[in-house]
PDB file of N, CA, C and O in Angstrom:
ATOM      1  N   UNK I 803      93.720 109.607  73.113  1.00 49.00           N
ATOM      2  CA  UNK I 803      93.452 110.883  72.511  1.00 49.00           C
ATOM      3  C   UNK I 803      93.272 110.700  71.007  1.00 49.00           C
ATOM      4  O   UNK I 803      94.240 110.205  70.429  1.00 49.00           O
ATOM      5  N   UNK I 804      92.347 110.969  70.371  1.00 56.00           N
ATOM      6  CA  UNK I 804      92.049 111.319  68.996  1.00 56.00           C
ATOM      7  C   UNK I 804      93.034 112.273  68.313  1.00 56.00           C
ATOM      8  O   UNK I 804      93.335 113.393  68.725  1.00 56.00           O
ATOM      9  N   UNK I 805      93.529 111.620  67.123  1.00 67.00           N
ATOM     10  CA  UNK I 805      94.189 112.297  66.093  1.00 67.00           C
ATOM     11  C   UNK I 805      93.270 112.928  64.910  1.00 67.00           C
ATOM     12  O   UNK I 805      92.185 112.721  64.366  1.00 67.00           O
ATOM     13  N   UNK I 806      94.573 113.988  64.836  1.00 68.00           N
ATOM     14  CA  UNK I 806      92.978 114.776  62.993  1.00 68.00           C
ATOM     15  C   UNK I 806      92.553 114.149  62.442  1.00 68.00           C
ATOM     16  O   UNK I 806      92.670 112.929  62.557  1.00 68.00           O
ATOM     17  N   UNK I 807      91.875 114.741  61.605  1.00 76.00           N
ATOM     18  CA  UNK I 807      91.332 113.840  60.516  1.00 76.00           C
ATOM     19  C   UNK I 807      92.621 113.481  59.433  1.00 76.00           C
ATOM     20  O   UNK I 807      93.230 114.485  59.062  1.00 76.00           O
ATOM     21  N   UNK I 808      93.011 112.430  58.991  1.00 85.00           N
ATOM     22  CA  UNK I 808      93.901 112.028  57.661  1.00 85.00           C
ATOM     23  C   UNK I 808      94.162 112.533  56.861  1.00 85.00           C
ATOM     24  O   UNK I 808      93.232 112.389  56.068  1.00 85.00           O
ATOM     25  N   UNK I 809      94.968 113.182  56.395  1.00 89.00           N
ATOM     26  CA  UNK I 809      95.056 113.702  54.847  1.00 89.00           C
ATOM     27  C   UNK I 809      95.482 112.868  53.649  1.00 89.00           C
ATOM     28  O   UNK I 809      96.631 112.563  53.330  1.00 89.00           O
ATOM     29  N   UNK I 810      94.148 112.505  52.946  1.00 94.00           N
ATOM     30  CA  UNK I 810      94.102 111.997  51.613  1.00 94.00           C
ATOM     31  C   UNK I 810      95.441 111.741  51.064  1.00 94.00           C
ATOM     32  O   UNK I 810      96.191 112.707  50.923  1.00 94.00           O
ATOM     33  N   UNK I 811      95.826 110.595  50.746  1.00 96.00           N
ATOM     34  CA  UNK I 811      97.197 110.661  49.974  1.00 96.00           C
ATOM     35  C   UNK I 811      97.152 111.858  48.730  1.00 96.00           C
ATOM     36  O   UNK I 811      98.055 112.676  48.908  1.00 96.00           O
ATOM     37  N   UNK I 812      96.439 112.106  47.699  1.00 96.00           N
ATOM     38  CA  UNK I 812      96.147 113.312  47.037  1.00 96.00           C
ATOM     39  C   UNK I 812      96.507 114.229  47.429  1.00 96.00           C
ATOM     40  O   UNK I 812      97.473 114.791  46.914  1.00 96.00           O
ATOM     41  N   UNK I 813      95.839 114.742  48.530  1.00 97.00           N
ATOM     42  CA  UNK I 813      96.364 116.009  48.918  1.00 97.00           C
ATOM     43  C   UNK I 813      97.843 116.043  49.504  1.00 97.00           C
ATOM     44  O   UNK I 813      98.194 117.213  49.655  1.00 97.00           O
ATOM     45  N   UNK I 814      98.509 115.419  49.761  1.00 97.00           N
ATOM     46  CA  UNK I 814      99.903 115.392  50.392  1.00 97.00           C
ATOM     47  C   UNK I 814     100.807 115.259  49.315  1.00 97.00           C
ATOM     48  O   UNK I 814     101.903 115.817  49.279  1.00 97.00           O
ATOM     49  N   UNK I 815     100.189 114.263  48.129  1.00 97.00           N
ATOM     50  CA  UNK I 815     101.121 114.307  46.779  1.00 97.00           C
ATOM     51  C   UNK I 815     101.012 115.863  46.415  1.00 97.00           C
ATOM     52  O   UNK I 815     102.031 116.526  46.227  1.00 97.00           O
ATOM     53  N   UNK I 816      99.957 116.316  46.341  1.00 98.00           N
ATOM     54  CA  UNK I 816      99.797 117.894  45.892  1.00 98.00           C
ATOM     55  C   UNK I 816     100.785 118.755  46.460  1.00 98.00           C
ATOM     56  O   UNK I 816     101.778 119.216  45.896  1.00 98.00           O
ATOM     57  N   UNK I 817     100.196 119.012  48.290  1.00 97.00           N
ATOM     58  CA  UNK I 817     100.908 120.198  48.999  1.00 97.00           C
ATOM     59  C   UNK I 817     102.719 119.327  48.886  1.00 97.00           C
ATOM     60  O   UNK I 817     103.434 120.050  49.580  1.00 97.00           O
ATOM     61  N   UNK I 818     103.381 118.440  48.451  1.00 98.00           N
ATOM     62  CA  UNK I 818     104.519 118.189  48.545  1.00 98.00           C
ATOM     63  C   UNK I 818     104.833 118.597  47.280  1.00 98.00           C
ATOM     64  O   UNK I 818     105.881 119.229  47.147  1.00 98.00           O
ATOM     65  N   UNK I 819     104.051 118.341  46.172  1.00 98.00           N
ATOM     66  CA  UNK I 819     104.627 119.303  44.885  1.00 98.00           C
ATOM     67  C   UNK I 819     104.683 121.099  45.161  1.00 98.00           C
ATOM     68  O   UNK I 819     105.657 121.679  44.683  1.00 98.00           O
ATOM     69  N   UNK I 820     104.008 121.636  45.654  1.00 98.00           N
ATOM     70  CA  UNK I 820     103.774 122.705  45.627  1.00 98.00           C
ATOM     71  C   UNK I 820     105.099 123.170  46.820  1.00 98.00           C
ATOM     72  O   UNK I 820     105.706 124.241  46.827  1.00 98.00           O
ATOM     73  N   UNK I 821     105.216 122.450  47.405  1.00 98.00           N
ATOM     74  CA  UNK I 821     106.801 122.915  47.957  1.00 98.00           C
ATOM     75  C   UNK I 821     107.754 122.644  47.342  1.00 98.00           C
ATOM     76  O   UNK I 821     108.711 123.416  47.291  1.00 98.00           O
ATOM     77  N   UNK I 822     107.730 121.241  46.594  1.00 98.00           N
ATOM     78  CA  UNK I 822     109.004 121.454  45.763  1.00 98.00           C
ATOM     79  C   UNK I 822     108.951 122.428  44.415  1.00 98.00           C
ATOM     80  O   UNK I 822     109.832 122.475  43.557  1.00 98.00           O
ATOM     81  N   UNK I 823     107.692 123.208  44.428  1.00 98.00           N
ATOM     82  CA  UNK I 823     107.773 123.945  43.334  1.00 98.00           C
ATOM     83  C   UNK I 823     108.388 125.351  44.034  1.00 98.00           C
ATOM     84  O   UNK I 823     109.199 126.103  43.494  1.00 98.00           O
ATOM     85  N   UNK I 824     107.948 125.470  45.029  1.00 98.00           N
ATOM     86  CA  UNK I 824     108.667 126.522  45.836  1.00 98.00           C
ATOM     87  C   UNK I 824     109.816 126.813  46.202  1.00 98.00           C
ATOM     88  O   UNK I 824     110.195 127.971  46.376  1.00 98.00           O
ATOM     89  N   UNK I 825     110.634 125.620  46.391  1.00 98.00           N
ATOM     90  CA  UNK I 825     112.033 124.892  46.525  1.00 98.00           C
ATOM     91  C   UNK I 825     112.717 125.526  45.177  1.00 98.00           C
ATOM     92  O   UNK I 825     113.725 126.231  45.235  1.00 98.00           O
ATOM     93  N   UNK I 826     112.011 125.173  43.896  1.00 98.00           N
ATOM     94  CA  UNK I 826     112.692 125.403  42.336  1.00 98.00           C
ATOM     95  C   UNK I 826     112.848 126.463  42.122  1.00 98.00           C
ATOM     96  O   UNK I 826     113.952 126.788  41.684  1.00 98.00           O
ATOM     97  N   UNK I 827     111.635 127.673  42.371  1.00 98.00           N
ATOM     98  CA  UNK I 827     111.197 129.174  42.226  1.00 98.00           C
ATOM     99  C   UNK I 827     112.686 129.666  43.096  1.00 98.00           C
ATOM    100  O   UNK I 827     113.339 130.543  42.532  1.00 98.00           O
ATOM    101  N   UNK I 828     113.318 129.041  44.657  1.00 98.00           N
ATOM    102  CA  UNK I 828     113.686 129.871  45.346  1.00 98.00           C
ATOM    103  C   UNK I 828     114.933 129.623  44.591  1.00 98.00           C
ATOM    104  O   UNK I 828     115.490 130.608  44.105  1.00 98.00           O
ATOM    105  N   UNK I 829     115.520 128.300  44.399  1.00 98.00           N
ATOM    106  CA  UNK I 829     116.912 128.130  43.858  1.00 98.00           C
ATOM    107  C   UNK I 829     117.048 128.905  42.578  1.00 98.00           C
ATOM    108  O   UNK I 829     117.928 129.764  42.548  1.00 98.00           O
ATOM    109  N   UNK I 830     116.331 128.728  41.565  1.00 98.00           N
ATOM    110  CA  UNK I 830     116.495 129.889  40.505  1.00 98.00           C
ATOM    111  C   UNK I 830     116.809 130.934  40.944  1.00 98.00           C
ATOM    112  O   UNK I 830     117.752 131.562  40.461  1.00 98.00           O
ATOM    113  N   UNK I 831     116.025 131.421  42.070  1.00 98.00           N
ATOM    114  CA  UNK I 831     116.281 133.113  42.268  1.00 98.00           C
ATOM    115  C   UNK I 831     117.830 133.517  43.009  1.00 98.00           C
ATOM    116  O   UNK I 831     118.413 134.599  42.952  1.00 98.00           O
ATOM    117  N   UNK I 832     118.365 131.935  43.885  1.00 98.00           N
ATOM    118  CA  UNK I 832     119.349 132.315  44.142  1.00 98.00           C
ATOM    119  C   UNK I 832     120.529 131.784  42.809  1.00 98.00           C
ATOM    120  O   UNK I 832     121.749 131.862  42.951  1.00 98.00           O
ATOM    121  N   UNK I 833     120.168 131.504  42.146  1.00 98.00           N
ATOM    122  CA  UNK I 833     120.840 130.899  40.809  1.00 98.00           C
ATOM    123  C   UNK I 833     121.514 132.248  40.531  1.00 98.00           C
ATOM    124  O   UNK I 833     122.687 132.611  40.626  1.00 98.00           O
ATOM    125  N   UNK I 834     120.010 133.083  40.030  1.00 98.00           N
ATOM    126  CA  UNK I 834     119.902 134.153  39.453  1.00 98.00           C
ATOM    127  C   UNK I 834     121.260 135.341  40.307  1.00 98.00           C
ATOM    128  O   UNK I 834     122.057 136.163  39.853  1.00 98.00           O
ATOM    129  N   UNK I 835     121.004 134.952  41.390  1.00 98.00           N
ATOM    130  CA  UNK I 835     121.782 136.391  42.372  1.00 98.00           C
ATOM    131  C   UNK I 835     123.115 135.932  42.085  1.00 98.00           C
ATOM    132  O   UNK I 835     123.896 136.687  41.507  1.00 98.00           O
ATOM    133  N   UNK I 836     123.467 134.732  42.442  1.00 98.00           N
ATOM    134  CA  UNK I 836     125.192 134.229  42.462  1.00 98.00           C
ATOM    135  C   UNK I 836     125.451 134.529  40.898  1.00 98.00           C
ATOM    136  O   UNK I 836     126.570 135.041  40.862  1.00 98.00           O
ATOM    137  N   UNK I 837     124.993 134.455  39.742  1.00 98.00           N
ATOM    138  CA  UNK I 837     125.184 134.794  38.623  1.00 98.00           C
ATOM    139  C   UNK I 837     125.508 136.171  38.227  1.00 98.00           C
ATOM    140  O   UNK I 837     126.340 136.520  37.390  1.00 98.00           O
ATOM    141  N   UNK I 838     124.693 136.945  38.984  1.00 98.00           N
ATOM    142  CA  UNK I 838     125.189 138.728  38.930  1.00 98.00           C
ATOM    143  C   UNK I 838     126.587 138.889  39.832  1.00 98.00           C
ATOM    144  O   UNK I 838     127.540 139.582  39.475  1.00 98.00           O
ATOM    145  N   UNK I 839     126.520 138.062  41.153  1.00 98.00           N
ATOM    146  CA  UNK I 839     127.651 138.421  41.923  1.00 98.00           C
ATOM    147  C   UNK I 839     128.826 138.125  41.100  1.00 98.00           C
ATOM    148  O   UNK I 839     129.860 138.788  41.017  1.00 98.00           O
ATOM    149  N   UNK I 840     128.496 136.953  40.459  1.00 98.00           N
ATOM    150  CA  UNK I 840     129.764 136.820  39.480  1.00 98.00           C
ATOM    151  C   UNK I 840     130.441 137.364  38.412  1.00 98.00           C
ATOM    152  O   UNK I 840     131.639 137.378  38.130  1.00 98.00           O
ATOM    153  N   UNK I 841     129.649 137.726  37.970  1.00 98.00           N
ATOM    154  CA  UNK I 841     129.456 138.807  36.781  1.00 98.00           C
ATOM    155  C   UNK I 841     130.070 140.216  37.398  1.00 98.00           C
ATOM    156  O   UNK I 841     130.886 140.939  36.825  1.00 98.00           O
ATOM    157  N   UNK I 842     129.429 140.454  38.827  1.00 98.00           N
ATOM    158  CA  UNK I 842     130.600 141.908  39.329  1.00 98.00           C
ATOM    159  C   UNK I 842     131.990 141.562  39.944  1.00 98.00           C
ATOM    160  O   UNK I 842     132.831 142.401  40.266  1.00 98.00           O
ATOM    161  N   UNK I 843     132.113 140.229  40.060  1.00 98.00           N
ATOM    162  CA  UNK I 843     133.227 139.817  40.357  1.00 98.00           C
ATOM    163  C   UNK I 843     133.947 140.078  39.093  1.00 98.00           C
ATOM    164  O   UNK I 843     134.811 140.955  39.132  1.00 98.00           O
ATOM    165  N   UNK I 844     133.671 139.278  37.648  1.00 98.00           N
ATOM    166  CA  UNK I 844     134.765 139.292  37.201  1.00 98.00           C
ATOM    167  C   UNK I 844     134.643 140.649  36.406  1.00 98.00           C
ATOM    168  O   UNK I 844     135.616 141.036  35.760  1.00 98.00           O
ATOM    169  N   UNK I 845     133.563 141.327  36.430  1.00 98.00           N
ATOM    170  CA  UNK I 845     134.049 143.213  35.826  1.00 98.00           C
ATOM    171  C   UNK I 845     135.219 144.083  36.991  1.00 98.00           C
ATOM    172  O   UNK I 845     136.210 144.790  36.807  1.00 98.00           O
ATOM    173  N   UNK I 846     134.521 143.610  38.162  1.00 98.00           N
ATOM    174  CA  UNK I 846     135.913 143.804  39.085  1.00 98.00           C
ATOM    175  C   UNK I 846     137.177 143.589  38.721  1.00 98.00           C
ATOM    176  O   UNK I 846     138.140 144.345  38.596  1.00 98.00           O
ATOM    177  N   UNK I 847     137.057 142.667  38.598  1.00 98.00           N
ATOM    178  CA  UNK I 847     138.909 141.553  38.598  1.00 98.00           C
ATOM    179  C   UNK I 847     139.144 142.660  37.265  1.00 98.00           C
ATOM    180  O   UNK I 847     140.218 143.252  37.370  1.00 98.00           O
ATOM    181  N   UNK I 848     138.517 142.956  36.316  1.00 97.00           N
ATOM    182  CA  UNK I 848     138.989 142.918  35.130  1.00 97.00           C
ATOM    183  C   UNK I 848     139.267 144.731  34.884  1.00 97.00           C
ATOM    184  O   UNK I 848     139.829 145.088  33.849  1.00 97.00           O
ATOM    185  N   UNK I 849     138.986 145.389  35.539  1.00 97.00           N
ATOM    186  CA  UNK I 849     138.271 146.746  36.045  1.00 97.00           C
ATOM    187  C   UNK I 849     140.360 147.226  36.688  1.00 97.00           C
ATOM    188  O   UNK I 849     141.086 148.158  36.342  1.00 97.00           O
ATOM    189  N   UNK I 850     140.611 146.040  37.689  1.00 97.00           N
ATOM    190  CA  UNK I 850     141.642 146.086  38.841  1.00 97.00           C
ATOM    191  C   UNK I 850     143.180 145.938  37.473  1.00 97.00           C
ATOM    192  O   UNK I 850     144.187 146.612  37.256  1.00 97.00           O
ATOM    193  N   UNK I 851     142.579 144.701  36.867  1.00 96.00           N
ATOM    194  CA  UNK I 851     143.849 144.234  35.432  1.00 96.00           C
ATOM    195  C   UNK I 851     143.807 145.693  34.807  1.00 96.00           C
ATOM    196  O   UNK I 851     144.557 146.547  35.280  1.00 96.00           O
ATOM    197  N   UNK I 852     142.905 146.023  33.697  1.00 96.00           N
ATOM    198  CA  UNK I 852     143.338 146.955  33.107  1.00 96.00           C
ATOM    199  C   UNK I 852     143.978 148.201  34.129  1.00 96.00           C
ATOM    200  O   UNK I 852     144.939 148.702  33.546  1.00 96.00           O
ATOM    201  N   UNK I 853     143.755 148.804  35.373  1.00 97.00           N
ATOM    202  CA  UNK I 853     144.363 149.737  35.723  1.00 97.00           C
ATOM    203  C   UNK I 853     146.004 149.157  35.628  1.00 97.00           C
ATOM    204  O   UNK I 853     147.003 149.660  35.115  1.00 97.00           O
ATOM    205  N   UNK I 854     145.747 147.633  36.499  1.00 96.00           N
ATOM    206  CA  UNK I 854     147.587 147.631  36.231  1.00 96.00           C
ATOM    207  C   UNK I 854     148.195 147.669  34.835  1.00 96.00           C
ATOM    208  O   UNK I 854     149.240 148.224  34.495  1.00 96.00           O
ATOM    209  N   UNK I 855     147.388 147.012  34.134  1.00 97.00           N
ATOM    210  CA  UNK I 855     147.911 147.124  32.777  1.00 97.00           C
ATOM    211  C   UNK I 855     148.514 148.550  32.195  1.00 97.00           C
ATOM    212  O   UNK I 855     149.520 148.747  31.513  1.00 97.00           O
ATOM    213  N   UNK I 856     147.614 149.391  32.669  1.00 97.00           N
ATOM    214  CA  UNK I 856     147.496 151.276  31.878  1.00 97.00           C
ATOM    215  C   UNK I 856     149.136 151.518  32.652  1.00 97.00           C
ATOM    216  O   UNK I 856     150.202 151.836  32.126  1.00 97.00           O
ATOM    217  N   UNK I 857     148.746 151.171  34.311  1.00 97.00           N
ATOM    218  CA  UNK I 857     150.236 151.818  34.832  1.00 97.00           C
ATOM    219  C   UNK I 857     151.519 151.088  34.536  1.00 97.00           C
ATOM    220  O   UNK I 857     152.548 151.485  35.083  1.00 97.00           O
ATOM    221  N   UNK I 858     151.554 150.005  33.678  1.00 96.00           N
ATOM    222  CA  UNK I 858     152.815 149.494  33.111  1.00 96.00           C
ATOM    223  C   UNK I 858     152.282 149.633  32.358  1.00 96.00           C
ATOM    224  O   UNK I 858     151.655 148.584  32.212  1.00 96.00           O
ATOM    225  N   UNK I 859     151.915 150.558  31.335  1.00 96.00           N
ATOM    226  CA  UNK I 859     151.939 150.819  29.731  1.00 96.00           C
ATOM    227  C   UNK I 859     152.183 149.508  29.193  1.00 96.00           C
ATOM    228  O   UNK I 859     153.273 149.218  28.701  1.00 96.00           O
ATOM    229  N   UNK I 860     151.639 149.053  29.233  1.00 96.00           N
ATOM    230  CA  UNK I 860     151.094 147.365  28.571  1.00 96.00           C
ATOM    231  C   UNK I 860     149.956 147.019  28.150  1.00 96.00           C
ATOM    232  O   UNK I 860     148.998 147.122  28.914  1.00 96.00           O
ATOM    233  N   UNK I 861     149.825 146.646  27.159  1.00 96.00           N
ATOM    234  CA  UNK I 861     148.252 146.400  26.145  1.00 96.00           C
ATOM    235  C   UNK I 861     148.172 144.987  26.559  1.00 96.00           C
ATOM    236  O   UNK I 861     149.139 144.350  26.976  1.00 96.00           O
ATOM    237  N   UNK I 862     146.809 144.461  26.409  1.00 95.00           N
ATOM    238  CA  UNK I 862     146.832 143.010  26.821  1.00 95.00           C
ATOM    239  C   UNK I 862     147.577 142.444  26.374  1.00 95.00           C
ATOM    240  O   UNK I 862     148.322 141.673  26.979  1.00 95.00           O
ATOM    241  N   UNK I 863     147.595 142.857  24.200  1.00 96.00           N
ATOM    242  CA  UNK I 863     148.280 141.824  23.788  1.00 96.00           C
ATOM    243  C   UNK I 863     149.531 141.826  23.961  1.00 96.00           C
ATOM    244  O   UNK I 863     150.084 140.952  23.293  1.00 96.00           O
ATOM    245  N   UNK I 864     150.458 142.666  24.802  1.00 96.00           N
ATOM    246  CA  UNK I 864     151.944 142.410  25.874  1.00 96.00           C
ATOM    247  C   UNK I 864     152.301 141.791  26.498  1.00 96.00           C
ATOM    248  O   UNK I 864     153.325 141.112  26.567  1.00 96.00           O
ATOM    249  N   UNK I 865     150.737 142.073  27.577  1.00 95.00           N
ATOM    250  CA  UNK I 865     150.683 141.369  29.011  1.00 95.00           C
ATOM    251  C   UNK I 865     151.025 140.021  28.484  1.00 95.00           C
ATOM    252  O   UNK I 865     152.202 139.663  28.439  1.00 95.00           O
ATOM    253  N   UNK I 866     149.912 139.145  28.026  1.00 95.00           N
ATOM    254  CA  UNK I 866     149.744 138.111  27.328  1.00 95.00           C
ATOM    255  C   UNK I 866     150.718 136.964  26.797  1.00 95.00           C
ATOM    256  O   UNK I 866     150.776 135.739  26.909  1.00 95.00           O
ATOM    257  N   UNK I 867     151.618 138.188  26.024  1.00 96.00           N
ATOM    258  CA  UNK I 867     152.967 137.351  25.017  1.00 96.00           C
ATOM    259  C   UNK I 867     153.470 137.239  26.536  1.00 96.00           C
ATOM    260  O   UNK I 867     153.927 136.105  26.679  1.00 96.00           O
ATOM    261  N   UNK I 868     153.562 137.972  27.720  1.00 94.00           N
ATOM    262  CA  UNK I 868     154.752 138.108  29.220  1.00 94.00           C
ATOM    263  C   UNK I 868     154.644 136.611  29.550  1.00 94.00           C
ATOM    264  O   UNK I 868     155.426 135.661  29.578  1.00 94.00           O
ATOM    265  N   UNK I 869     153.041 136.856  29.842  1.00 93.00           N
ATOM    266  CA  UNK I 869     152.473 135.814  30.564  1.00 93.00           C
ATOM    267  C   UNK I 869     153.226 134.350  30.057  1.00 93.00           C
ATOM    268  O   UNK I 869     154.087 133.704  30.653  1.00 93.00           O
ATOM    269  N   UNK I 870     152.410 134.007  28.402  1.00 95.00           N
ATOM    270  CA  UNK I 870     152.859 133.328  27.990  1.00 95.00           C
ATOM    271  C   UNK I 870     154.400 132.587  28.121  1.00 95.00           C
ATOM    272  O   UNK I 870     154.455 131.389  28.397  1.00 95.00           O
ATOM    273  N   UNK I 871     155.254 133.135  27.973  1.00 94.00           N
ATOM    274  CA  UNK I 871     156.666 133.319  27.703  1.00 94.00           C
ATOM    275  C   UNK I 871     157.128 132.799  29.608  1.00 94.00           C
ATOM    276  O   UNK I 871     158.021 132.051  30.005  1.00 94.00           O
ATOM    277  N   UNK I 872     156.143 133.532  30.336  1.00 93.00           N
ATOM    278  CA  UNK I 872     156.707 132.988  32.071  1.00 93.00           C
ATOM    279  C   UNK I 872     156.402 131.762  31.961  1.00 93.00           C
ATOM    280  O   UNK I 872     157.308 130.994  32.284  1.00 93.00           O
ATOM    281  N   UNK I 873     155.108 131.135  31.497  1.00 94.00           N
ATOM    282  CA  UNK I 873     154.438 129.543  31.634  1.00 94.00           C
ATOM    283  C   UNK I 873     155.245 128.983  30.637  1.00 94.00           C
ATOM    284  O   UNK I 873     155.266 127.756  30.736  1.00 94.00           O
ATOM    285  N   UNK I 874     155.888 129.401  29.754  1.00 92.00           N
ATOM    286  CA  UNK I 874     156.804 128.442  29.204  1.00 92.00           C
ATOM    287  C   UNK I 874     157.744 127.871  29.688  1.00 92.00           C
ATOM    288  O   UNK I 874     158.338 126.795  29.623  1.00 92.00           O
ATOM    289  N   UNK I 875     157.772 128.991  30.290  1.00 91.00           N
ATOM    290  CA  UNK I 875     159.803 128.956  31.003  1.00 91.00           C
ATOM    291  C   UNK I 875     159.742 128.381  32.884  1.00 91.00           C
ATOM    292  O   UNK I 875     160.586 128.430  33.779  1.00 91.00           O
ATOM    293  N   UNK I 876     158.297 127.860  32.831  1.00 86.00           N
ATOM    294  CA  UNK I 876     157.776 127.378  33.963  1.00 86.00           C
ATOM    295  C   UNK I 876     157.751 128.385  35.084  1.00 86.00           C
ATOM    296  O   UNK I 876     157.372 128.028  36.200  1.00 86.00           O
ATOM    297  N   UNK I 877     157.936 128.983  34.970  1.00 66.00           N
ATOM    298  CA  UNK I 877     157.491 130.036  35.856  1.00 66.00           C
ATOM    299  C   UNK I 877     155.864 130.418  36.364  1.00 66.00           C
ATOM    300  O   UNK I 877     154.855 130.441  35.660  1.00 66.00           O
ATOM    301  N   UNK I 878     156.008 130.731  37.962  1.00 61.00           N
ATOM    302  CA  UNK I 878     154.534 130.842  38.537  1.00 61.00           C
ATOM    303  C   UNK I 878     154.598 131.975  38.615  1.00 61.00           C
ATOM    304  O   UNK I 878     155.639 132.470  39.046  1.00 61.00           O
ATOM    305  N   UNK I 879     153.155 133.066  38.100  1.00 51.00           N
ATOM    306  CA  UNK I 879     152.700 134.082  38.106  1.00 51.00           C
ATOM    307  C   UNK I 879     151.737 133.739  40.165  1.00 51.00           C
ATOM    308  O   UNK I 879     150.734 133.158  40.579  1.00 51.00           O
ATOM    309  N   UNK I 880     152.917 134.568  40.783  1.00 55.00           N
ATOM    310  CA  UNK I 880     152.265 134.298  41.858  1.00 55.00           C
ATOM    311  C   UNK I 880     151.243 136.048  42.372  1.00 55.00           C
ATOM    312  O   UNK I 880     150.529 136.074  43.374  1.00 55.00           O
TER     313      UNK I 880
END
């Protein structure tokens, strides 16, 4: 049985760039998405802190000196 006709080394160097250019286009775009998810992650996280903060009437710079003062004294903020 007869096979196609060959494709030119040229053209295969080509259509293999043009997928890995497609490959680059797609990872950027998921670059791009995990970068926002993260970004609402940590306005989240940070969104969740200040409420606890407000309901123990604690300013960061409180929280902070607490924090500090537990990791000294070796203590785990579990």
């Amino acid at each position: 049985m007869a096979r196609g006709v060959k494709k030119p080394i040229e053209e295969k160097i080509r259509e293999k760039k043009e997928v890995i250019a497609g490959l680059k286009r797609r990872i950027q775009k998921e670059n791009e998405e995990l970068e926002d998810l993260l970004k609402e992650e940590r306005e989240r996280n940070l969104e969740e802190l200040s409420e606890f903060l407000a309901e123990a009437h604690l300013s960061p710079k409180e929280a902070t000196e607490l924090l500090k003062a537990q990791v000294a004294n070796g203590a785990k903020a579990d």
